[in-house]
Tab-separated table of C-alpha atoms in Angstrom:
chain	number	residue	atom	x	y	z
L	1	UNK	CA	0.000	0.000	0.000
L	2	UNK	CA	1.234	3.614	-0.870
L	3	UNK	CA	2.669	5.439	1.805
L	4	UNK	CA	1.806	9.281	1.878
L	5	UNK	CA	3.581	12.079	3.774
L	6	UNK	CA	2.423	15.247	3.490
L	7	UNK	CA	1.878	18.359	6.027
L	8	UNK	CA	-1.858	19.338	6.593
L	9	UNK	CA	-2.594	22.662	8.084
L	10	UNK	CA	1.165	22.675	9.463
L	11	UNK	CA	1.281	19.294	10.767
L	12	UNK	CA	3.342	16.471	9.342
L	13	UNK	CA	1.589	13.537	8.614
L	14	UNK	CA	2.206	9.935	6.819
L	15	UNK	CA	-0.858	8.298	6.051
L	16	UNK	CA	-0.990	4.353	4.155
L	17	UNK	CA	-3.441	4.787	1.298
L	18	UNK	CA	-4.715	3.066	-1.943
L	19	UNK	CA	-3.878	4.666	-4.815
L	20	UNK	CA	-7.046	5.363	-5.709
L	21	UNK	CA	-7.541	7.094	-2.822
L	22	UNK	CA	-8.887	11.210	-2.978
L	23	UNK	CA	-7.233	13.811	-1.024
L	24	UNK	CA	-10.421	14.511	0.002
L	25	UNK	CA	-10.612	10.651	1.454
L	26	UNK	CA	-7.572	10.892	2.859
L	27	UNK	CA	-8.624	14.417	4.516
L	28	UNK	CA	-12.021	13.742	5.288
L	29	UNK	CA	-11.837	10.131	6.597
L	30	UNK	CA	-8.682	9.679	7.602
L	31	UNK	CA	-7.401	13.044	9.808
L	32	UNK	CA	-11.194	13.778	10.062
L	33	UNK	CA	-11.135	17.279	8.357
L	34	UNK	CA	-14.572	17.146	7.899
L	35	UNK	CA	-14.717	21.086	7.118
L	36	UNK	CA	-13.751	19.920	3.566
L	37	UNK	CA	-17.268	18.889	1.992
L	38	UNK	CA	-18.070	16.500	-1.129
L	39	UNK	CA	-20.872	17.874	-3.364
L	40	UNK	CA	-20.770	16.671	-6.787
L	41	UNK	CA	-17.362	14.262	-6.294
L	42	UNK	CA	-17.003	14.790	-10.009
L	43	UNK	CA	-14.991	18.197	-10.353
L	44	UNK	CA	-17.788	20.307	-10.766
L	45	UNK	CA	-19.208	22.120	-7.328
L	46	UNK	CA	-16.013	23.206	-5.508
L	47	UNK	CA	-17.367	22.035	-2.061
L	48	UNK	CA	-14.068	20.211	-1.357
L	49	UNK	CA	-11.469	23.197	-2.838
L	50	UNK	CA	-8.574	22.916	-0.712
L	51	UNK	CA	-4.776	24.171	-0.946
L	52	UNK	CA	-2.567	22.169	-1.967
L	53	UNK	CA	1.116	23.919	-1.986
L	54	UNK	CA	-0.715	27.406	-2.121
L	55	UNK	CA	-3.021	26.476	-4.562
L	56	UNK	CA	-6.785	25.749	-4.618
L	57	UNK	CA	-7.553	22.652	-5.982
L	58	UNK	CA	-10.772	20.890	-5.804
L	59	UNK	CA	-9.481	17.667	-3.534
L	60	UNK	CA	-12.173	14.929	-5.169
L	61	UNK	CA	-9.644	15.512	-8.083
L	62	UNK	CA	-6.185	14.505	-6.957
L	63	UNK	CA	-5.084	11.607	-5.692
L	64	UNK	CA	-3.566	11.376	-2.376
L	65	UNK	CA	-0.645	9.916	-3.287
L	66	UNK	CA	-0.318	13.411	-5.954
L	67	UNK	CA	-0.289	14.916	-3.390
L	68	UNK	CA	2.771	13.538	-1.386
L	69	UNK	CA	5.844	15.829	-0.245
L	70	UNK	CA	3.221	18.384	-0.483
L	71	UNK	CA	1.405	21.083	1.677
L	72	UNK	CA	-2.658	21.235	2.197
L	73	UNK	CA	-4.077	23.904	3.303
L	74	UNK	CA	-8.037	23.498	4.643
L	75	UNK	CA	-10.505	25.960	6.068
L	76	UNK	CA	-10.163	24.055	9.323
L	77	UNK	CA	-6.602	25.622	9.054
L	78	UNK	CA	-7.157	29.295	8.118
L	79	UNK	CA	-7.389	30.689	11.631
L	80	UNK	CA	-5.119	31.678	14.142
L	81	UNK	CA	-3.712	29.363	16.964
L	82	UNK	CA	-5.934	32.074	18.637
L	83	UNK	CA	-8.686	31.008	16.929
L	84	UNK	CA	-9.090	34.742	15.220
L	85	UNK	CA	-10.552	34.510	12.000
L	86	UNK	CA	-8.776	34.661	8.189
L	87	UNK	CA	-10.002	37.864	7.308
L	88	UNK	CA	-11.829	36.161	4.119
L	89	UNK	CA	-13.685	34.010	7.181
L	90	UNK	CA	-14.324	37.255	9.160
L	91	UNK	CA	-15.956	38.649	5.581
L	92	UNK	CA	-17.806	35.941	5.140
L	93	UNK	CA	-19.216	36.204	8.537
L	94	UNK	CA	-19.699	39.973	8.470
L	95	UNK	CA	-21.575	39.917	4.856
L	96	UNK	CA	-23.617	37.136	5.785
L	97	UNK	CA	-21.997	35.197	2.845
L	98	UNK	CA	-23.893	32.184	3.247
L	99	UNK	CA	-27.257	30.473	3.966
L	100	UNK	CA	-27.342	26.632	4.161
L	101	UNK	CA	-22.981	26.502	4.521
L	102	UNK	CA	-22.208	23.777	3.026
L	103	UNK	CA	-20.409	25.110	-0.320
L	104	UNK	CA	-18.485	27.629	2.619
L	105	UNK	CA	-15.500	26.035	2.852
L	106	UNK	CA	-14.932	25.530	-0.804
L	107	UNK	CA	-16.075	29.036	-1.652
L	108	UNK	CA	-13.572	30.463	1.124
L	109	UNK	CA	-10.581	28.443	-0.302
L	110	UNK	CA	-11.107	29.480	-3.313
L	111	UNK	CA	-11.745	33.111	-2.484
L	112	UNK	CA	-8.494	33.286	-0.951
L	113	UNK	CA	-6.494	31.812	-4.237
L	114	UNK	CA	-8.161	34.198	-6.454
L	115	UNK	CA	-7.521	37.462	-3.966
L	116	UNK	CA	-3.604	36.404	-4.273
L	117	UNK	CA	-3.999	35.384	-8.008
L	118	UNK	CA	-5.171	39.390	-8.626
L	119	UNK	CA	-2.670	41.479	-6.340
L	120	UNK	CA	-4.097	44.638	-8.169
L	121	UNK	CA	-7.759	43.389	-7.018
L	122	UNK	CA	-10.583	42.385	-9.057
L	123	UNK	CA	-13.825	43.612	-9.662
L	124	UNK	CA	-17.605	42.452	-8.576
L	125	UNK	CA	-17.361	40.878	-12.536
L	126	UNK	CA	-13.452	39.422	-11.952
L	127	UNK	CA	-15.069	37.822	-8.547
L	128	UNK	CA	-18.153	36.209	-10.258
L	129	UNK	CA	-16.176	34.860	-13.087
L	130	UNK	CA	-13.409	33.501	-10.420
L	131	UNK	CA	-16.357	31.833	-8.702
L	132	UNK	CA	-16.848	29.485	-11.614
L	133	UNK	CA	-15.827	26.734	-10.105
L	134	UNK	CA	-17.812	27.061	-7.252
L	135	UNK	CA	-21.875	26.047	-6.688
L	136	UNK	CA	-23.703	27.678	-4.522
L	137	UNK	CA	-27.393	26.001	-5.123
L	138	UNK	CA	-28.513	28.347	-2.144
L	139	UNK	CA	-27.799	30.958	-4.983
L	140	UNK	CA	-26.331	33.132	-2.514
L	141	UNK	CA	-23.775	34.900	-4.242
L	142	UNK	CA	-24.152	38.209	-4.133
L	143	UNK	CA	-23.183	38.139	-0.593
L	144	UNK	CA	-20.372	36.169	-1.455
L	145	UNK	CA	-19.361	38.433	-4.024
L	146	UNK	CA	-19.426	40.994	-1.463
L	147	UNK	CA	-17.737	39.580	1.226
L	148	UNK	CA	-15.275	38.581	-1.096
L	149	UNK	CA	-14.689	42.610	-2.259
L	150	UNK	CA	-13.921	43.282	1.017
L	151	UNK	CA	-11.974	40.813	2.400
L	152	UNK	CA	-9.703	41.313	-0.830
L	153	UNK	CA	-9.130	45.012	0.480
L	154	UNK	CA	-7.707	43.842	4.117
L	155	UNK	CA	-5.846	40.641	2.481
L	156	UNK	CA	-4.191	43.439	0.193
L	157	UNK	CA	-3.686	45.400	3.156
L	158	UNK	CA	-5.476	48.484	1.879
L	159	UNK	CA	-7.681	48.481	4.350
L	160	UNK	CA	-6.990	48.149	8.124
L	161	UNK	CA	-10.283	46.608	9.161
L	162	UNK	CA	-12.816	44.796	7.400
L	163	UNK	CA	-15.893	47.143	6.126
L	164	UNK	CA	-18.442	46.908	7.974
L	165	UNK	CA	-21.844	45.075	5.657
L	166	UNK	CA	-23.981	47.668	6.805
L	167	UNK	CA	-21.631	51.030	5.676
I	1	UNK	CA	-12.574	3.889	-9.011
I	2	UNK	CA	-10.890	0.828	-9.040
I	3	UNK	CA	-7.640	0.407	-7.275
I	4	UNK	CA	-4.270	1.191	-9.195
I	5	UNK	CA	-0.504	0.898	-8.945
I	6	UNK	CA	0.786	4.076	-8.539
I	7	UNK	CA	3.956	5.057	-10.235
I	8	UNK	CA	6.275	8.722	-10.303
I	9	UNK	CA	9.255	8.349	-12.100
I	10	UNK	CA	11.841	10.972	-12.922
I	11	UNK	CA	12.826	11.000	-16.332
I	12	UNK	CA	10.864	10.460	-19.214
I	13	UNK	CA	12.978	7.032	-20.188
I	14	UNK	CA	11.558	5.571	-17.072
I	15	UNK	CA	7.854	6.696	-17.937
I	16	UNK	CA	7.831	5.478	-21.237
I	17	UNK	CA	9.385	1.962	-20.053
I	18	UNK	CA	6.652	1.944	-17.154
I	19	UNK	CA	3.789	2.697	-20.419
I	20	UNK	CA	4.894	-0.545	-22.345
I	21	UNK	CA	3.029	-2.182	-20.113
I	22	UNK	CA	-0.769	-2.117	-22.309
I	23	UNK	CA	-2.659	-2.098	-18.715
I	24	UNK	CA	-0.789	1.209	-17.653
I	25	UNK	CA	-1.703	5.092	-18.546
I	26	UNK	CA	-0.488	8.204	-17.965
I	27	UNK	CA	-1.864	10.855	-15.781
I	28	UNK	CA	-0.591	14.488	-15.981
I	29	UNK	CA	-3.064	16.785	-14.169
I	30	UNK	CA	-5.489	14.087	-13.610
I	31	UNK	CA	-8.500	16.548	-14.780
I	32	UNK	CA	-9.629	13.868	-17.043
I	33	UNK	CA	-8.713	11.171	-15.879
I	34	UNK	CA	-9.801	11.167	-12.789
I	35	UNK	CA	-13.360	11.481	-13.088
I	36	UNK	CA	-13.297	8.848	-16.196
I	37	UNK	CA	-11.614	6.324	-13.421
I	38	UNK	CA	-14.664	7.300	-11.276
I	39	UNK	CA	-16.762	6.243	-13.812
I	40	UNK	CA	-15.331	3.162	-14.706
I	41	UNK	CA	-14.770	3.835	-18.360
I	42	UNK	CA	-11.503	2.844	-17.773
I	43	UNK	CA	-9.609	-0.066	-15.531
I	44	UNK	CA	-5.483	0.642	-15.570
I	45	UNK	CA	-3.433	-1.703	-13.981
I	46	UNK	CA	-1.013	1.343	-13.539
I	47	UNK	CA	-1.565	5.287	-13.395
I	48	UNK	CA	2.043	6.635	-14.178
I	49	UNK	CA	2.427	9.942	-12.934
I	50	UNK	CA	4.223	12.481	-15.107
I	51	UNK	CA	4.074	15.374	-12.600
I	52	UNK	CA	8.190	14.522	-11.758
I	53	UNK	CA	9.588	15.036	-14.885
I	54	UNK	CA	11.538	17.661	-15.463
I	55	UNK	CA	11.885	17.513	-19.272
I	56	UNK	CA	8.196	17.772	-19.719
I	57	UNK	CA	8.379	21.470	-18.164
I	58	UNK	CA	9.284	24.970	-18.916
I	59	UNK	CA	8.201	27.317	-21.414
I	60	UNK	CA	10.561	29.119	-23.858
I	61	UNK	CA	11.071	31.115	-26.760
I	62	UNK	CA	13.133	29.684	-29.390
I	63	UNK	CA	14.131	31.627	-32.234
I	64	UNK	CA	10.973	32.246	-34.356
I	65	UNK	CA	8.923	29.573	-32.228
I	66	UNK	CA	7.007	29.555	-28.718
I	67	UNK	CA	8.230	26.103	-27.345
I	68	UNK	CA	5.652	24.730	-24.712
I	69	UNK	CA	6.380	21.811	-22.321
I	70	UNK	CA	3.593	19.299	-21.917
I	71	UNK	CA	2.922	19.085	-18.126
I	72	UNK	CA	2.901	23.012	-18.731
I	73	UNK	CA	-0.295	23.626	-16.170
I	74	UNK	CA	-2.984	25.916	-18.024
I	75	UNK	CA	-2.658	28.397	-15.314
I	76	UNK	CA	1.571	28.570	-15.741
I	77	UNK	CA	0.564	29.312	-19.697
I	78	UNK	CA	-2.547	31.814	-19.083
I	79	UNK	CA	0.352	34.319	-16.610
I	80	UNK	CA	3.472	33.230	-18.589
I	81	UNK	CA	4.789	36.458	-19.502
I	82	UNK	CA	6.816	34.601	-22.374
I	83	UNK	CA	3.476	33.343	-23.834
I	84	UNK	CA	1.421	36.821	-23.308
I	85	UNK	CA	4.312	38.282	-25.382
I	86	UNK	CA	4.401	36.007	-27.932
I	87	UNK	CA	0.882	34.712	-28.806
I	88	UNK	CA	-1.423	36.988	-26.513
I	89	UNK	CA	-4.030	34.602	-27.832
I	90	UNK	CA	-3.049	30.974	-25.971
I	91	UNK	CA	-2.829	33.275	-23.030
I	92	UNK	CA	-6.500	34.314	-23.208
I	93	UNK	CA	-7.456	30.966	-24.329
I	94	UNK	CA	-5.456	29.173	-21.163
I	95	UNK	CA	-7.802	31.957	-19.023
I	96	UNK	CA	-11.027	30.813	-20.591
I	97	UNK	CA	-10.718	27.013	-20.033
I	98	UNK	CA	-11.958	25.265	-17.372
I	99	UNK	CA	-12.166	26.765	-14.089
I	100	UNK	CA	-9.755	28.638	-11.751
I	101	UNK	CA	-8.905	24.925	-9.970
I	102	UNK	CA	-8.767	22.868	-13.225
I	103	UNK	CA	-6.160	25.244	-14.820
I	104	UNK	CA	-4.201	24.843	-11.221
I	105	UNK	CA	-3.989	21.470	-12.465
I	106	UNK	CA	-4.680	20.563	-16.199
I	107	UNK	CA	-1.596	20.965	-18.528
I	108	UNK	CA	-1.496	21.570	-21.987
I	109	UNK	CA	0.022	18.191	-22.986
I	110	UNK	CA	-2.593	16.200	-21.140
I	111	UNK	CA	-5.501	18.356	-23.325
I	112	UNK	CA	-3.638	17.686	-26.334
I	113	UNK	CA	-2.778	14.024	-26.374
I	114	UNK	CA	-6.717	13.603	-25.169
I	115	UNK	CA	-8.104	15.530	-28.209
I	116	UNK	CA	-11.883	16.161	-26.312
I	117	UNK	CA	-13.915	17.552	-28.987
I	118	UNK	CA	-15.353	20.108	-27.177
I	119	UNK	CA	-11.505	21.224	-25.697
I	120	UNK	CA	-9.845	24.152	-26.601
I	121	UNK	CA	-6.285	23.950	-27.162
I	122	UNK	CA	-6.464	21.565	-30.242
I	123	UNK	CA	-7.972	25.025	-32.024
I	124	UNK	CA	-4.897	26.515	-30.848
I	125	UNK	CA	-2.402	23.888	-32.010
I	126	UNK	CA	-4.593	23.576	-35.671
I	127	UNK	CA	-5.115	26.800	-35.747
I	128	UNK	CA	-1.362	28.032	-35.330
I	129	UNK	CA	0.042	25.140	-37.258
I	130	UNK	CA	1.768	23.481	-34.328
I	131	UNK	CA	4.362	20.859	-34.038
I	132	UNK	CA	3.740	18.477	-31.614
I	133	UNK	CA	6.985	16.647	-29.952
I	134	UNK	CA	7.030	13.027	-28.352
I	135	UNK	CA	8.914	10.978	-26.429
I	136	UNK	CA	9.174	8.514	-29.619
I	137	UNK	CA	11.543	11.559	-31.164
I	138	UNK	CA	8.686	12.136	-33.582
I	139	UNK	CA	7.584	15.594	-34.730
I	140	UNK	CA	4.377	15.877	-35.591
I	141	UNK	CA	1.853	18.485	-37.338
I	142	UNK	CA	-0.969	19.520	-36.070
I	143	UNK	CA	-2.782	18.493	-39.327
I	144	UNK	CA	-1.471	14.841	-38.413
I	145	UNK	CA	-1.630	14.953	-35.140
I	146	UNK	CA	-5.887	15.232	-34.796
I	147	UNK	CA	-7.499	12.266	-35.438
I	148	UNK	CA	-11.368	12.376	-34.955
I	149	UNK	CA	-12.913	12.401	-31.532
I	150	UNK	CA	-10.497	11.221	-28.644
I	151	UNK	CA	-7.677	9.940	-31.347
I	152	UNK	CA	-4.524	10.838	-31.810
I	153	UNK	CA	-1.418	9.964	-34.193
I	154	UNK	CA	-0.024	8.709	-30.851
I	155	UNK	CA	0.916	5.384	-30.209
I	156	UNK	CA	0.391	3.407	-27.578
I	157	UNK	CA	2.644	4.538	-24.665
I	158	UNK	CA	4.022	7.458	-26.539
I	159	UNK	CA	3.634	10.676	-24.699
I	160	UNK	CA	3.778	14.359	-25.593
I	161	UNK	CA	7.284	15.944	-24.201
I	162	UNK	CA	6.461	19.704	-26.039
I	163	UNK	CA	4.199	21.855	-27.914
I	164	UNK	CA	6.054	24.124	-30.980
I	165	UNK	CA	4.268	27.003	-31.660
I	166	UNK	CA	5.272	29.169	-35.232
I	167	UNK	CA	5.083	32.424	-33.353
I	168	UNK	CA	1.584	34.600	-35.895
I	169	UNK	CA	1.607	37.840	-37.125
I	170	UNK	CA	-2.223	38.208	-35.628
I	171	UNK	CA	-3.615	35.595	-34.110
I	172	UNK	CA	-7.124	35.425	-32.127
I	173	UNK	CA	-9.983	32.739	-30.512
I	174	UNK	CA	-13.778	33.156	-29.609
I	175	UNK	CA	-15.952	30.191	-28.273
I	176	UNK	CA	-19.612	30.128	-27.462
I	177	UNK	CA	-19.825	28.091	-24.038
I	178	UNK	CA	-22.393	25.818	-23.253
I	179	UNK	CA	-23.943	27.798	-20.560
I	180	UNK	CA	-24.625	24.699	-18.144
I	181	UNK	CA	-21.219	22.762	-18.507
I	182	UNK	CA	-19.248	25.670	-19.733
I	183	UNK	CA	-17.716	23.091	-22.214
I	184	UNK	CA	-17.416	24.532	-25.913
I	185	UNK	CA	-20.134	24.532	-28.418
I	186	UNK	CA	-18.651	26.318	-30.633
I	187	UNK	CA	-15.269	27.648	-30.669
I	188	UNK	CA	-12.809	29.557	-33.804
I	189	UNK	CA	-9.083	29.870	-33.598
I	190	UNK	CA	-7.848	32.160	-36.370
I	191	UNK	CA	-4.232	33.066	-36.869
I	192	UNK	CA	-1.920	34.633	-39.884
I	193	UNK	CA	1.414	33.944	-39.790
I	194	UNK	CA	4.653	31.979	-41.163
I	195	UNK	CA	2.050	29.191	-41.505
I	196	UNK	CA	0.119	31.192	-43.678
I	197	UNK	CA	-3.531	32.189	-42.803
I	198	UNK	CA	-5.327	29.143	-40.924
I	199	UNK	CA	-8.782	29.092	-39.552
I	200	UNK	CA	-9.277	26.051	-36.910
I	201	UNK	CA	-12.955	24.827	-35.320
I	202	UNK	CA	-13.483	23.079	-32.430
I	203	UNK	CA	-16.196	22.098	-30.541
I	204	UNK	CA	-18.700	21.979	-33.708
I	205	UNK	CA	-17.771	18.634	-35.043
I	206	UNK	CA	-16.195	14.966	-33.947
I	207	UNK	CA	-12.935	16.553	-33.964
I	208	UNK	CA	-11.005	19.966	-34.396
I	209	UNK	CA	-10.786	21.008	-38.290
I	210	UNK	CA	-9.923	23.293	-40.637
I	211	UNK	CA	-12.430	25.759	-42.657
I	212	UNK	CA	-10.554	26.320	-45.523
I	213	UNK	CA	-13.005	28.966	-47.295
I	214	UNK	CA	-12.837	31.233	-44.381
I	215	UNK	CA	-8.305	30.819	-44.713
I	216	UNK	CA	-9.100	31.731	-48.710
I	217	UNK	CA	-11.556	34.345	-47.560
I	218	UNK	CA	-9.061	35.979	-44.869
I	219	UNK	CA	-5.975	35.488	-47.121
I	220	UNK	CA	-7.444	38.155	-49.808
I	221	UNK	CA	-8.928	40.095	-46.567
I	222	UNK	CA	-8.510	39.829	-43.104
I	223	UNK	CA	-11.131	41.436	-41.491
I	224	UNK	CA	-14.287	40.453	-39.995
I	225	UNK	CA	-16.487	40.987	-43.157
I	226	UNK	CA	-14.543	38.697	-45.098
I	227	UNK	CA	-15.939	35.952	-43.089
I	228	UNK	CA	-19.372	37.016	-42.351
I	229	UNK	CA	-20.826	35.686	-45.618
I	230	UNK	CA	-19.115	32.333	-45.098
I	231	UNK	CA	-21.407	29.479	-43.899
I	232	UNK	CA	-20.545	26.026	-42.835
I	233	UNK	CA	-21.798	23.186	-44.008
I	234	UNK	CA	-23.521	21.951	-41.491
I	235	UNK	CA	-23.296	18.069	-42.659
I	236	UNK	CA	-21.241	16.020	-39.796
I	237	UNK	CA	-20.827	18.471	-37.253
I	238	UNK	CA	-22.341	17.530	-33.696
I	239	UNK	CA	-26.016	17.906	-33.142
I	240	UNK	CA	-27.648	17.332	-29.608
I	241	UNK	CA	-29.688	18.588	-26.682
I	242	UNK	CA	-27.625	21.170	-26.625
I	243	UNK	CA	-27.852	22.366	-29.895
I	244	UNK	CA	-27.892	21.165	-33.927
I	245	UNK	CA	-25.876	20.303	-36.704
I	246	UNK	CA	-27.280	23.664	-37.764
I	247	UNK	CA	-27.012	25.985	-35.087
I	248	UNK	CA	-22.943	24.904	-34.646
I	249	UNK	CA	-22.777	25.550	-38.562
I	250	UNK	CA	-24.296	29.178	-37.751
I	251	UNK	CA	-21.985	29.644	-35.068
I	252	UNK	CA	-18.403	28.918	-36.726
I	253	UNK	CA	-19.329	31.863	-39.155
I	254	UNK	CA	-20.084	34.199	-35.320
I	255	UNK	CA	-17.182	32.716	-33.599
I	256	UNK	CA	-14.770	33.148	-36.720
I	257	UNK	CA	-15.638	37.094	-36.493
I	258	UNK	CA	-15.323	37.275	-33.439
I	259	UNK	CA	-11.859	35.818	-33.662
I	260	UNK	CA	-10.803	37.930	-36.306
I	261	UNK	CA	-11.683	41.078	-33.786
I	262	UNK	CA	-9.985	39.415	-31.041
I	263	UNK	CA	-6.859	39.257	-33.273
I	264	UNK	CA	-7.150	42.788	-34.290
């Protein structure tokens, strides 16, 4: 059986899999992430986007053994030892960004990849597009969009403090 | 999915000795792939991973030519500064693919050698007048290198090891996306160049292919008029739920205008 060894959320781990084995198995069932959701488990929803080495990838679609050597991030490890909030969490929170939660996780992961993928920030239209890859059959977006606008402005550290939704 | 040795070799000599074996494929990103292993279309003894070899990277200007490594991920093409400079179109195109996680992990080589209908870099690779490298030392066209629907003029266990791209005068791409799957229903790569004038269309029928009326058409004028009276015959191009025969004929003549724009 494959052997994995990979750091999750800062902490080393080796982990026997199958080869078939997802990240998001490997995640999920055994280190018992369950933050990481399955929706569609066929590339299309973007409930399970995690980072893997900095970058989001949706974790039904990469094998665990891919992803050896390697560092995942997941949205159980986004906040501080603290426990203060990323501020893309804190926007989601703030703007109400969600309704049912279960796309939340993917839809934060991803948020995050595309704020450091456009360093000169993106518009409401860049965010939507970005979203692609992400389902939200609550249709709540526009709250997400939002959220997403101004967490981009503290990440970029143009803003000191998240907006508040109401201003 | 059903269970899998898992192999990531180094070099490419290793990977292609690891592919004689008929039961074994190759996974690059693992886009495809993977969810046509969760659907049991396939049953490899073997996935070989090409993600650790080095001479399948790196992209590079050569002379006259924009020289593309196959595990090249679509997101390393879409910012590649090398690329934006030298065909400004494949960097749009590797932005309009998929979504923001696939082009994390999809390459170009793994699109290529795959030859989806309904993908978009075969456009790009017709439509420029590509060569296409392999690990078998051949160099291949682009008009060889197309088959029909998921075929290839690759053998068995060869893979792709680069992508050589005659760097075009003007070169430009439009698709019309399926608005559900995002998956091309129509898409026109259009390009004028060392290769001459060539007009590519994918997404319309079984495979990516040439329109030669609109090359004659641009060659006496490139502009957007000079395709606009051109229609496609709409005989053997894809018809479905999603659209007909007729419709996809309709749209090669919108999509081939708007490429011509988006070339400028």
């Amino acid at each position: 059986m494959p052997s994995v060894s990979l750091t999750v959320n800062g902490t080393s781990h080796t982990v026997e899999v199958e080869g078939r084995t997802l990240l998001v198995e490997l995640l999920r069932e055994k280190l018992r992430l369950t933050g990481t959701h399955v929706g569609c488990d066929t590339s299309q929803c973007g409930a399970c986007v995690v980072h893997v080495n900095g970058e989001s990838v949706k974790s039904c679609t990469i094998l665990a053994v891919q992803a050896d050597g390697g560092s995942v991030t997941t949205i159980e490890g986004l906040a501080g030892p603290d426990g203060a909030l990323h501020p893309m969490q804190e926007a989601f929170r703030e703007y109400h960004a969600l309704q049912c939660g279960f796309c939340t996780p993917g839809m934060v992961m991803s948020a995050i990849d595309l704020v450091k993928k456009h360093p000169d920030g993106m518009s409401e239209h860049e965010i939507r597009e970005g979203l692609e890859g992400n389902l939200c059959r609550c249709t709540g977006y526009h709250n997400i969009v939002r959220a997403i606008a101004a967490a981009q402005e503290v990440m970029h550290g143009r803003a000191a403090a998240l907006a508040p939704a109401e201003a | 999915m059903y269970d899998f040795a898992y192999h990531k070799p180094a070099t490419l000599a290793e990977a292609v000795g690891l592919l004689a074996d008929p039961e074994a494929r190759p996974i690059s990103g693992g886009q495809t792939i993977l969810p046509a292993l969760k659907h049991r279309l396939d049953r490899p003894a073997a996935l070989v991973d090409l993600s650790g070899i080095a001479e399948l990277r790196g992209i590079r200007k050569d002379r006259d030519r924009l020289v593309i490594g196959a595990m090249s991920r679509h997101f390393e093409i879409q910012t590649s500064p090398v690329v934006q400079a030298a065909i400004p179109a494949l960097a749009r195109m590797a932005g309009m693919l998929g979504d923001t996680q696939v082009r994390n992990r999809g390459t170009m080589g793994g699109s290529l050698a795959n030859n989806d209908p309904a993908a978009d870099y075969p456009a790009a690779a017709l439509g420029l007048g590509a060569t296409l490298v392999t690990s078998g030392g051949r160099r291949i066209g682009a008009d060889d290198f197309f088959q029909g629907m998921f075929a290839t003029a690759l053998e068995p266990g060869e893979l792709l090891v680069s992508i050589e791209f005659p760097v075009p005068e003007k070169a430009g791409y439009a698709k019309m996306r399926n608005p559900a799957s995002r998956y091309v229903m129509t898409g026109v790569f259009v390009s004028r160049g060392p290769m001459g004038v060539r007009v590519a269309v994918n997404g319309a029928g079984p495979g990516v292919f040439r329109q030669p009326d609109m090359e004659a058409a641009l060659e006496a004028n490139w502009s957007a008029d000079a395709v606009a009276a051109i229609r496609q015959d709409p005989d053997g191009l894809n018809g479905d739920i999603h659209g007909s025969a007729e419709y996809r004929a309709h749209l090669v003549t919108v999509m081939a205008k708007r490429a011509v724009l988006d070339a400028g």
